[in-house]
C-alpha positions as a printed NumPy array, in Angstrom:
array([[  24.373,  -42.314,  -32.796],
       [  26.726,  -45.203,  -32.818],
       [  30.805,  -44.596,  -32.301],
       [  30.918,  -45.365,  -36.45 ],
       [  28.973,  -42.798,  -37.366],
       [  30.195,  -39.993,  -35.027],
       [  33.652,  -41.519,  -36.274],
       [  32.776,  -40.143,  -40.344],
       [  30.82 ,  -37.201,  -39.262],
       [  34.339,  -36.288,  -37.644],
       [  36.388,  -37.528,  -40.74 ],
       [  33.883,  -36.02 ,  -43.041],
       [  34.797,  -31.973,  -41.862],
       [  38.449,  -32.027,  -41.655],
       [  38.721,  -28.362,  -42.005],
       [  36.084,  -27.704,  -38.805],
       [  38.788,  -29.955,  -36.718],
       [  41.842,  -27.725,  -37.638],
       [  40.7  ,  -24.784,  -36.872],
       [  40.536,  -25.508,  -33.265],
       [  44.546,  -26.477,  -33.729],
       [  47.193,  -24.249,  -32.877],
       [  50.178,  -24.592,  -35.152],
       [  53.552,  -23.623,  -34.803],
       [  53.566,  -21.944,  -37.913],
       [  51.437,  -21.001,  -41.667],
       [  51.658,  -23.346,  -44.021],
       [  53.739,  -22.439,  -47.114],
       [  52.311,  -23.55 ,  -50.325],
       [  54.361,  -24.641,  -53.222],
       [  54.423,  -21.987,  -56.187],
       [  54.079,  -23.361,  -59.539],
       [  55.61 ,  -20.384,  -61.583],
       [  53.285,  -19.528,  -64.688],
       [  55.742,  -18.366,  -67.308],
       [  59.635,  -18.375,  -67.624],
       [  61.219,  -16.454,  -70.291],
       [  62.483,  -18.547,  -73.05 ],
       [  63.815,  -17.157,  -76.845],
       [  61.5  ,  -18.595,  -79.488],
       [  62.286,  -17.685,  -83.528],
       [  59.557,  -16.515,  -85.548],
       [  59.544,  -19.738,  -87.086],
       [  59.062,  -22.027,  -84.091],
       [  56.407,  -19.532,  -83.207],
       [  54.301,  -19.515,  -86.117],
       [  54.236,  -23.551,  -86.297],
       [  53.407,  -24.124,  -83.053],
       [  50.615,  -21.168,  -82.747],
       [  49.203,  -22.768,  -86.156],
       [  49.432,  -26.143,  -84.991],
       [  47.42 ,  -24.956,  -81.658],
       [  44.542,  -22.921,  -83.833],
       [  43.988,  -26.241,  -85.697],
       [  43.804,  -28.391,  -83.359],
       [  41.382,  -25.663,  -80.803],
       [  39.423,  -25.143,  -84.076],
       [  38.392,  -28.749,  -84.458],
       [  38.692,  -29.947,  -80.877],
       [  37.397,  -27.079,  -78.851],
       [  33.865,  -28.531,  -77.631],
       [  35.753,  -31.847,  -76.587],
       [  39.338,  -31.416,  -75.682],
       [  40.747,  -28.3  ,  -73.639],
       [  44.386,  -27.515,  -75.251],
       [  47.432,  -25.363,  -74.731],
       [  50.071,  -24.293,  -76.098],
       [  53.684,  -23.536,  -73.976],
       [  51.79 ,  -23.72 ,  -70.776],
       [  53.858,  -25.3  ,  -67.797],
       [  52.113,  -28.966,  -67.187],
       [  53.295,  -29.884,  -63.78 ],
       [  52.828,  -33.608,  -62.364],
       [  54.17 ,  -34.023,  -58.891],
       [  52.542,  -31.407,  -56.431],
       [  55.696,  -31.075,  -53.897],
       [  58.406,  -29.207,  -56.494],
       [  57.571,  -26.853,  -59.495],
       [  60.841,  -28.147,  -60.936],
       [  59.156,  -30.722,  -62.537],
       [  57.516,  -29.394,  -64.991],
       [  57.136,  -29.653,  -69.21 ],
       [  55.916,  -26.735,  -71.438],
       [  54.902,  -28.543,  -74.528],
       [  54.245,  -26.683,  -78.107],
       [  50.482,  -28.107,  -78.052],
       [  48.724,  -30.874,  -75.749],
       [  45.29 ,  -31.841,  -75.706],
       [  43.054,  -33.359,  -73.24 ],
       [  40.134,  -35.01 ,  -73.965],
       [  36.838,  -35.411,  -72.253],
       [  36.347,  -31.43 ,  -71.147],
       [  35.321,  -28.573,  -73.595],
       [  38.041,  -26.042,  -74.293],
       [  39.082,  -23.093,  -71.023],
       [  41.479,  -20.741,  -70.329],
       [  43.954,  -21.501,  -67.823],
       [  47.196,  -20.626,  -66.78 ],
       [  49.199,  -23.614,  -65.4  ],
       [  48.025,  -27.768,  -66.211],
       [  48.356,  -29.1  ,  -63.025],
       [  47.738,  -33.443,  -63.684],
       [  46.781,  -33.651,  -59.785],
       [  44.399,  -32.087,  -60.741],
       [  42.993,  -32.162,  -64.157],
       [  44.758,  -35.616,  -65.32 ],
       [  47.748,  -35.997,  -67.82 ],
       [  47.125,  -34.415,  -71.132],
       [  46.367,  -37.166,  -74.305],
       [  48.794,  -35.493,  -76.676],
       [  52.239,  -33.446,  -75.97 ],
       [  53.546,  -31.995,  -79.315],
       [  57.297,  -30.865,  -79.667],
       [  58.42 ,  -28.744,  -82.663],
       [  62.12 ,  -28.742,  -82.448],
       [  63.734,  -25.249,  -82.95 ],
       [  66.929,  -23.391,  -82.682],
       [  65.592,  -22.32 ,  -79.479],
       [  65.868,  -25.686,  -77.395],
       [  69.612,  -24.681,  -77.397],
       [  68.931,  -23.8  ,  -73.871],
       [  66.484,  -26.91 ,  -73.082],
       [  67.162,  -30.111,  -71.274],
       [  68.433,  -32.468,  -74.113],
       [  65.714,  -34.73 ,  -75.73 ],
       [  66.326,  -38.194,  -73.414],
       [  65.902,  -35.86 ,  -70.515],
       [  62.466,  -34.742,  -71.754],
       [  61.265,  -37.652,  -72.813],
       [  62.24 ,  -39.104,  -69.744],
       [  59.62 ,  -35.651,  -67.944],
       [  56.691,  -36.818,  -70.312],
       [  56.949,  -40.461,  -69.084],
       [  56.726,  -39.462,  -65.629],
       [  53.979,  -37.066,  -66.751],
       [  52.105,  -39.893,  -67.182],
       [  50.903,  -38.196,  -71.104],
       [  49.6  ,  -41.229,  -73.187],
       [  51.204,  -40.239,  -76.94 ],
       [  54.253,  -37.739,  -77.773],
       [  55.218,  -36.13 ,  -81.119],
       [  58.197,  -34.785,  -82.406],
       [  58.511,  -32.773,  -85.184],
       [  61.684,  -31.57 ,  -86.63 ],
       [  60.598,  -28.918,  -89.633],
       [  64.329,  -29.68 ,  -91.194],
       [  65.232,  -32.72 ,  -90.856],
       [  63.721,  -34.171,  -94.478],
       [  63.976,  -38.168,  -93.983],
       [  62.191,  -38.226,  -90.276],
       [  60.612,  -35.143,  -89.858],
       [  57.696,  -36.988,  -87.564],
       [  58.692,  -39.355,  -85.015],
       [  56.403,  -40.469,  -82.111],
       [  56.344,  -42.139,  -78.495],
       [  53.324,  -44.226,  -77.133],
       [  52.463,  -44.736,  -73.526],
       [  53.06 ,  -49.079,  -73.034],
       [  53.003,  -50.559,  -69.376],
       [  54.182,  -47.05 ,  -67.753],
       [  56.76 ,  -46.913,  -70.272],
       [  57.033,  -44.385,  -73.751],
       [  57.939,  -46.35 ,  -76.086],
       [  59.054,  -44.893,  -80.037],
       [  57.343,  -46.208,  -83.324],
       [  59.661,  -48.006,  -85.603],
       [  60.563,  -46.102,  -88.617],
       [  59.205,  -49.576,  -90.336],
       [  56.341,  -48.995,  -89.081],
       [  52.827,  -48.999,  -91.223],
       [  51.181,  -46.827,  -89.109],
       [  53.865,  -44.859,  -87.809],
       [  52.303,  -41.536,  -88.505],
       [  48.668,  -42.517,  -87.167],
       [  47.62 ,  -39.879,  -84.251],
       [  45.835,  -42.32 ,  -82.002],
       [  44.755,  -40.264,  -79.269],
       [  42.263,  -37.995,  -82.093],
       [  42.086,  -40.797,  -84.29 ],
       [  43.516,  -38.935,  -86.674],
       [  46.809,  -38.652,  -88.962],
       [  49.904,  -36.661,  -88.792],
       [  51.212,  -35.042,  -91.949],
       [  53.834,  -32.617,  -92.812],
       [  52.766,  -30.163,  -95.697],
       [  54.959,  -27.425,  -97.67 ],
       [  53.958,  -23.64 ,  -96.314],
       [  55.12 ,  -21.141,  -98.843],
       [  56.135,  -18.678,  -95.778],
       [  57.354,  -20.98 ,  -93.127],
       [  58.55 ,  -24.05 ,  -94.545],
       [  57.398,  -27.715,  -93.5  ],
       [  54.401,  -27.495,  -91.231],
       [  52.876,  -30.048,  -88.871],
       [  49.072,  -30.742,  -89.695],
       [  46.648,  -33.4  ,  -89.015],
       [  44.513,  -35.141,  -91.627],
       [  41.135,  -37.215,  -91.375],
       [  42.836,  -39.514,  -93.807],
       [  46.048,  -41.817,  -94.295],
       [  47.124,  -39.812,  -97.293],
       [  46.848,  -36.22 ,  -96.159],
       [  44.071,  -35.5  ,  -98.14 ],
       [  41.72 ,  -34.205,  -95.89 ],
       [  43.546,  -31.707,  -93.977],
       [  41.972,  -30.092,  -90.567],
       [  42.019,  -26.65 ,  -91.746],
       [  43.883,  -23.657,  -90.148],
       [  41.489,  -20.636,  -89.237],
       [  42.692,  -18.755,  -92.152],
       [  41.755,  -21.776,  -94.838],
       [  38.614,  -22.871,  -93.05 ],
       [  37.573,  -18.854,  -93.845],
       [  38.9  ,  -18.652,  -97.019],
       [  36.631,  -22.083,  -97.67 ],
       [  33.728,  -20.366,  -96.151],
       [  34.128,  -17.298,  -98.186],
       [  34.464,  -19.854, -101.347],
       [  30.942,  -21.253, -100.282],
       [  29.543,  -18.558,  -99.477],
       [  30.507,  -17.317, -102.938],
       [  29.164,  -20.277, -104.401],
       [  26.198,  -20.076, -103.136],
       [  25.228,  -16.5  , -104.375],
       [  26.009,  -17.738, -107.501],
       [  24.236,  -20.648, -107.615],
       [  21.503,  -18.281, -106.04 ],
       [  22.17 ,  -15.951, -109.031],
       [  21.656,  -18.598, -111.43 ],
       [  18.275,  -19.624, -109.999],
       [  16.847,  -15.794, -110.404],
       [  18.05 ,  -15.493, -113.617],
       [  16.633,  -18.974, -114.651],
       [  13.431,  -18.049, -112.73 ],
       [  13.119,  -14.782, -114.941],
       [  13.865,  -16.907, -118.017],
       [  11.166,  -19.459, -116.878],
       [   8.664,  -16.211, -116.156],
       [   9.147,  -14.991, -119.399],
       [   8.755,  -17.799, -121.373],
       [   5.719,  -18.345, -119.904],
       [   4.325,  -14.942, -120.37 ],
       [   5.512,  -15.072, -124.47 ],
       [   3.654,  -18.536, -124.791],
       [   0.355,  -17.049, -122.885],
       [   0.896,  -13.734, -125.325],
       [   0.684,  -15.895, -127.967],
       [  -2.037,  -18.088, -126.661],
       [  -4.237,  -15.265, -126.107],
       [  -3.315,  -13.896, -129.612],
       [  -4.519,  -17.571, -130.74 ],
       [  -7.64 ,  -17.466, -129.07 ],
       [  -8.441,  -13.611, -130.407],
       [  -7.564,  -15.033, -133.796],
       [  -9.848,  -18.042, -133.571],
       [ -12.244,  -16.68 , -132.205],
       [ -12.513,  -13.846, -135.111],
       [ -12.77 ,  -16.538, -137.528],
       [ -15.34 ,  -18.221, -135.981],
       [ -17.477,  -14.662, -135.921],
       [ -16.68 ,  -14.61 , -139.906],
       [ -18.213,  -18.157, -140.174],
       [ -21.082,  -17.461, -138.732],
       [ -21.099,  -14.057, -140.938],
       [ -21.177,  -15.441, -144.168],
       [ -24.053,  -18.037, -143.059],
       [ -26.971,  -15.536, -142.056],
       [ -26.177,  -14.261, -145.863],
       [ -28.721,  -14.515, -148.411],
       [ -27.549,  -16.834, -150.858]])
């Protein structure tokens, strides 16, 4: 065996070397905390959980997604650290987990923010902007449920920079890491909500879990009726056939009895 290759056998088991080591003490891992306890109104709640069941709903065999989990990008400090309302990312079917760690699994496609009168006690928005650029996230969403003239504003990843769409802009609320479009829609209960659409418009909403049952219990519906309407048809169709061979047979018995008259009156002696 050449010097080389007894050189990357060597390299190759790292872990057999060091444990012939003595060291002067155990390492001491860095904890990434899991949870910190944060006041959230009913309101924020309820958007950002519906937001999250939407997007799991459609996205689940693609995209893994959370929802107030810490995402943590620089493996020396837990300080810095973001705990988004929803992020996605794509390219890995949906799991449970309890911290994002980018190291590790890569920077999530999509951080959402739904602005509440719980950031009170959060870093002020430049500040968190500034911990999604170094994130290294590739598209960031704001929503602000009250504020009526820019309720949707959103950041872009350009040349290691984030980067806000102009108000002016034609495309502004286009959701180009799904490929899809934001919207904001009027919920009797909660007030504005933040939902996607397949289309420009808002037409073709991505249903929440309740709607997308509600739709299926419509079909379903729908389609014992229609299946209803086909028996009963069917029966129509049966019975309709049996009248018209009734009275074909009572034809044919009437036919034939005049032909058995006919043949009656000509064996008579004239």
């Amino acid at each position: 065996m050449s010097a080389l290759e007894s050189t990357v056998r060597l390299l190759a088991a790292p872990r057999a070397r060091m444990r012939a080591h003595v060291y002067s003490r155990p390492p001491e891992p860095v904890y990434f905390p899991e949870a910190e306890e944060v006041p959230e109104t009913n309101r924020h709640l309820e958007l950002r959980t519906a937001l999250y069941m939407i997007l799991k709903r459609e996205l689940a065999p693609v995209a893994t997604l959370g929802s107030d989990q810490f995402v943590y990008w620089d493996p020396t400090t837990p300080k810095k650290r973001l705990a988004p309302d929803a992020f996605v990312r794509l390219g890995m079917p949906h799991r449970t987990f309890r911290t994002w760690k980018t190291w590790l699994h890569g920077a999530p496609d999509l951080g959402v923010e739904i602005v509440s009168e719980s950031d009170e006690g959060e870093p002020d928005w430049d500040e968190k902007l500034a911990r999604y650029r170094a994130s290294g996230i590739r598209e960031v969403v704001r929503f602000h449920p009250d504020d009526r003239e820019r309720p949707i504003r959103i950041w872009d990843a350009l040349d290691g920079d984030l980067v806000e769409r102009s108000p002016d802009d034609p495309e502004l609320r286009a959701c180009e890491a799904l490929g899809l479009w934001w919207t904001v829609v009027e919920d009797p209960s909660i007030g504005p909500m933040l939902r996607l659409s397949r289309d420009r418009e808002g037409r073709d909403l991505l249903p929440t879990p309740d709607e997308a049952e509600a739709k299926a219990r419509e079909a379903e519906a729908r389609a014992r009726e229609a299946e209803a309407k086909t028996r009963e048809a069917e029966a129509k169709t049966r019975e309709a056939n049996e009248k018209l061979e009734a009275e074909v047979k009572a034809l044919r018995a009437e036919l034939a009895q005049a032909k058995g008259k006919r043949r009656t009156r000509r064996r008579s002696p004239g």
